[in-house]
């Protein structure tokens, strides 16, 4: 038998064991390397997450965290909302009785259009009792609505402060339908005619509105016509700042159907008066013009001389008993901007929204003119206007 090499089983077992343990050590080393890589990766991820969170939050002194919203938009690319567009506002709805189309300071009354709603005479004020000392009033029978009264005081005080002239007299204001009918019948009796081009028929006079006044001049002893020249040209040129228009201007006779009356003024509100003055419109023209501006087509923006800002638009009268009108809300989305609704006495409503209040144009200082009134005389009564 061939002698073979003797196997040392003890040594073999140790060698085998070393081989097995060597493999295990290698596996453990690889595992540790993998774990180390994962840990490094997680650490890097946490650092990035932390940086991201720090960019969106700010730790306050009390330990609380406040979100910080960064505006990444280009400031030059941002645009301001257009105040003339519907998309710039939220709206609230207001329901108005359709029969109010004949009420408000923009009602159109002329020889072809009768006033649809008579003024509530309880709302009228006696000019003599509320006037300041910058002008005269014929007597206690001269009445106007409060808006007209306030604007009249401001305008004629400013006129006096600008010119030192206190000779303007308010000789006519509101007239009832019944009184206008008396004037009309007296005119027919005096002329023997069947109709009159001098005196308006009852219902068709601007004086029914409570927003119209006629001026004359009085120097303390005698009267003269208010012709709008000299010192009085100041009123013709500046009345719009107080919401008045010269209702029957020269050159508009074919539209108003009334001869030029420099003494007849009508209160319509500041933004409307300014537009009419700047674009040389009479009231008839303006009522047609404003229909171009609606909540859908866009609002008319008016920047008044005193810094006030308005938008104006037209809403057609509904065929039902009520008309729904939408008015814009302020930035809080709850409270509406100050607004006024006036019927046009024809077919709809004109909405005037004040976006920004003005500073005012009239001086509030008191004049030194004597606060006296001349009682009406036959001279002033007979000089009442044709309208």
JSON list of N, CA, C and O in Angstrom, two decimals, residues 26-42:
[
{"chain": "A", "resi": 26, "resn": "UNK", "atom": "N", "xyz": [-14.82, 39.87, 5.68]},
{"chain": "A", "resi": 26, "resn": "UNK", "atom": "CA", "xyz": [-14.94, 40.61, 4.43]},
{"chain": "A", "resi": 26, "resn": "UNK", "atom": "C", "xyz": [-16.37, 41.10, 4.23]},
{"chain": "A", "resi": 26, "resn": "UNK", "atom": "O", "xyz": [-16.61, 42.24, 3.84]},
{"chain": "A", "resi": 27, "resn": "UNK", "atom": "N", "xyz": [-17.33, 40.23, 4.52]},
{"chain": "A", "resi": 27, "resn": "UNK", "atom": "CA", "xyz": [-18.72, 40.60, 4.38]},
{"chain": "A", "resi": 27, "resn": "UNK", "atom": "C", "xyz": [-19.08, 41.75, 5.32]},
{"chain": "A", "resi": 27, "resn": "UNK", "atom": "O", "xyz": [-19.81, 42.68, 4.96]},
{"chain": "A", "resi": 28, "resn": "UNK", "atom": "N", "xyz": [-18.58, 41.63, 6.57]},
{"chain": "A", "resi": 28, "resn": "UNK", "atom": "CA", "xyz": [-18.85, 42.70, 7.54]},
{"chain": "A", "resi": 28, "resn": "UNK", "atom": "C", "xyz": [-18.25, 44.03, 7.08]},
{"chain": "A", "resi": 28, "resn": "UNK", "atom": "O", "xyz": [-18.87, 45.10, 7.23]},
{"chain": "A", "resi": 29, "resn": "UNK", "atom": "N", "xyz": [-17.09, 43.99, 6.54]},
{"chain": "A", "resi": 29, "resn": "UNK", "atom": "CA", "xyz": [-16.43, 45.21, 6.07]},
{"chain": "A", "resi": 29, "resn": "UNK", "atom": "C", "xyz": [-17.25, 45.88, 4.96]},
{"chain": "A", "resi": 29, "resn": "UNK", "atom": "O", "xyz": [-17.45, 47.09, 4.92]},
{"chain": "A", "resi": 30, "resn": "UNK", "atom": "N", "xyz": [-17.72, 45.01, 4.03]},
{"chain": "A", "resi": 30, "resn": "UNK", "atom": "CA", "xyz": [-18.53, 45.54, 2.92]},
{"chain": "A", "resi": 30, "resn": "UNK", "atom": "C", "xyz": [-19.81, 46.15, 3.46]},
{"chain": "A", "resi": 30, "resn": "UNK", "atom": "O", "xyz": [-20.27, 47.22, 3.03]},
{"chain": "A", "resi": 31, "resn": "UNK", "atom": "N", "xyz": [-20.43, 45.46, 4.44]},
{"chain": "A", "resi": 31, "resn": "UNK", "atom": "CA", "xyz": [-21.67, 45.95, 5.04]},
{"chain": "A", "resi": 31, "resn": "UNK", "atom": "C", "xyz": [-21.44, 47.29, 5.72]},
{"chain": "A", "resi": 31, "resn": "UNK", "atom": "O", "xyz": [-22.27, 48.22, 5.61]},
{"chain": "A", "resi": 32, "resn": "UNK", "atom": "N", "xyz": [-20.34, 47.42, 6.44]},
{"chain": "A", "resi": 32, "resn": "UNK", "atom": "CA", "xyz": [-20.02, 48.69, 7.11]},
{"chain": "A", "resi": 32, "resn": "UNK", "atom": "C", "xyz": [-19.84, 49.82, 6.10]},
{"chain": "A", "resi": 32, "resn": "UNK", "atom": "O", "xyz": [-20.24, 50.96, 6.33]},
{"chain": "A", "resi": 33, "resn": "UNK", "atom": "N", "xyz": [-19.22, 49.50, 4.99]},
{"chain": "A", "resi": 33, "resn": "UNK", "atom": "CA", "xyz": [-19.01, 50.53, 3.95]},
{"chain": "A", "resi": 33, "resn": "UNK", "atom": "C", "xyz": [-20.35, 50.99, 3.41]},
{"chain": "A", "resi": 33, "resn": "UNK", "atom": "O", "xyz": [-20.61, 52.18, 3.21]},
{"chain": "A", "resi": 34, "resn": "UNK", "atom": "N", "xyz": [-21.27, 50.01, 3.16]},
{"chain": "A", "resi": 34, "resn": "UNK", "atom": "CA", "xyz": [-22.60, 50.35, 2.63]},
{"chain": "A", "resi": 34, "resn": "UNK", "atom": "C", "xyz": [-23.35, 51.22, 3.62]},
{"chain": "A", "resi": 34, "resn": "UNK", "atom": "O", "xyz": [-23.99, 52.23, 3.27]},
{"chain": "A", "resi": 35, "resn": "UNK", "atom": "N", "xyz": [-23.27, 50.84, 4.93]},
{"chain": "A", "resi": 35, "resn": "UNK", "atom": "CA", "xyz": [-23.94, 51.61, 5.97]},
{"chain": "A", "resi": 35, "resn": "UNK", "atom": "C", "xyz": [-23.38, 53.02, 6.04]},
{"chain": "A", "resi": 35, "resn": "UNK", "atom": "O", "xyz": [-24.12, 54.01, 6.17]},
{"chain": "A", "resi": 36, "resn": "UNK", "atom": "N", "xyz": [-22.08, 53.14, 5.91]},
{"chain": "A", "resi": 36, "resn": "UNK", "atom": "CA", "xyz": [-21.43, 54.46, 5.95]},
{"chain": "A", "resi": 36, "resn": "UNK", "atom": "C", "xyz": [-21.90, 55.33, 4.79]},
{"chain": "A", "resi": 36, "resn": "UNK", "atom": "O", "xyz": [-22.18, 56.53, 4.95]},
{"chain": "A", "resi": 37, "resn": "UNK", "atom": "N", "xyz": [-22.03, 54.73, 3.61]},
{"chain": "A", "resi": 37, "resn": "UNK", "atom": "CA", "xyz": [-22.50, 55.48, 2.45]},
{"chain": "A", "resi": 37, "resn": "UNK", "atom": "C", "xyz": [-23.92, 55.97, 2.66]},
{"chain": "A", "resi": 37, "resn": "UNK", "atom": "O", "xyz": [-24.27, 57.12, 2.37]},
{"chain": "A", "resi": 38, "resn": "UNK", "atom": "N", "xyz": [-24.76, 55.07, 3.20]},
{"chain": "A", "resi": 38, "resn": "UNK", "atom": "CA", "xyz": [-26.15, 55.44, 3.46]},
{"chain": "A", "resi": 38, "resn": "UNK", "atom": "C", "xyz": [-26.23, 56.57, 4.47]},
{"chain": "A", "resi": 38, "resn": "UNK", "atom": "O", "xyz": [-27.00, 57.53, 4.31]},
{"chain": "A", "resi": 39, "resn": "UNK", "atom": "N", "xyz": [-25.43, 56.49, 5.52]},
{"chain": "A", "resi": 39, "resn": "UNK", "atom": "CA", "xyz": [-25.43, 57.54, 6.55]},
{"chain": "A", "resi": 39, "resn": "UNK", "atom": "C", "xyz": [-25.01, 58.88, 5.98]},
{"chain": "A", "resi": 39, "resn": "UNK", "atom": "O", "xyz": [-25.60, 59.93, 6.29]},
{"chain": "A", "resi": 40, "resn": "UNK", "atom": "N", "xyz": [-23.97, 58.86, 5.15]},
{"chain": "A", "resi": 40, "resn": "UNK", "atom": "CA", "xyz": [-23.51, 60.11, 4.53]},
{"chain": "A", "resi": 40, "resn": "UNK", "atom": "C", "xyz": [-24.59, 60.70, 3.66]},
{"chain": "A", "resi": 40, "resn": "UNK", "atom": "O", "xyz": [-24.86, 61.90, 3.67]},
{"chain": "A", "resi": 41, "resn": "UNK", "atom": "N", "xyz": [-25.26, 59.81, 2.90]},
{"chain": "A", "resi": 41, "resn": "UNK", "atom": "CA", "xyz": [-26.34, 60.27, 2.03]},
{"chain": "A", "resi": 41, "resn": "UNK", "atom": "C", "xyz": [-27.49, 60.88, 2.82]},
{"chain": "A", "resi": 41, "resn": "UNK", "atom": "O", "xyz": [-28.03, 61.93, 2.47]},
{"chain": "A", "resi": 42, "resn": "UNK", "atom": "N", "xyz": [-27.89, 60.22, 3.91]},
{"chain": "A", "resi": 42, "resn": "UNK", "atom": "CA", "xyz": [-28.98, 60.73, 4.75]},
{"chain": "A", "resi": 42, "resn": "UNK", "atom": "C", "xyz": [-28.61, 62.06, 5.37]},
{"chain": "A", "resi": 42, "resn": "UNK", "atom": "O", "xyz": [-29.43, 62.97, 5.47]}
]
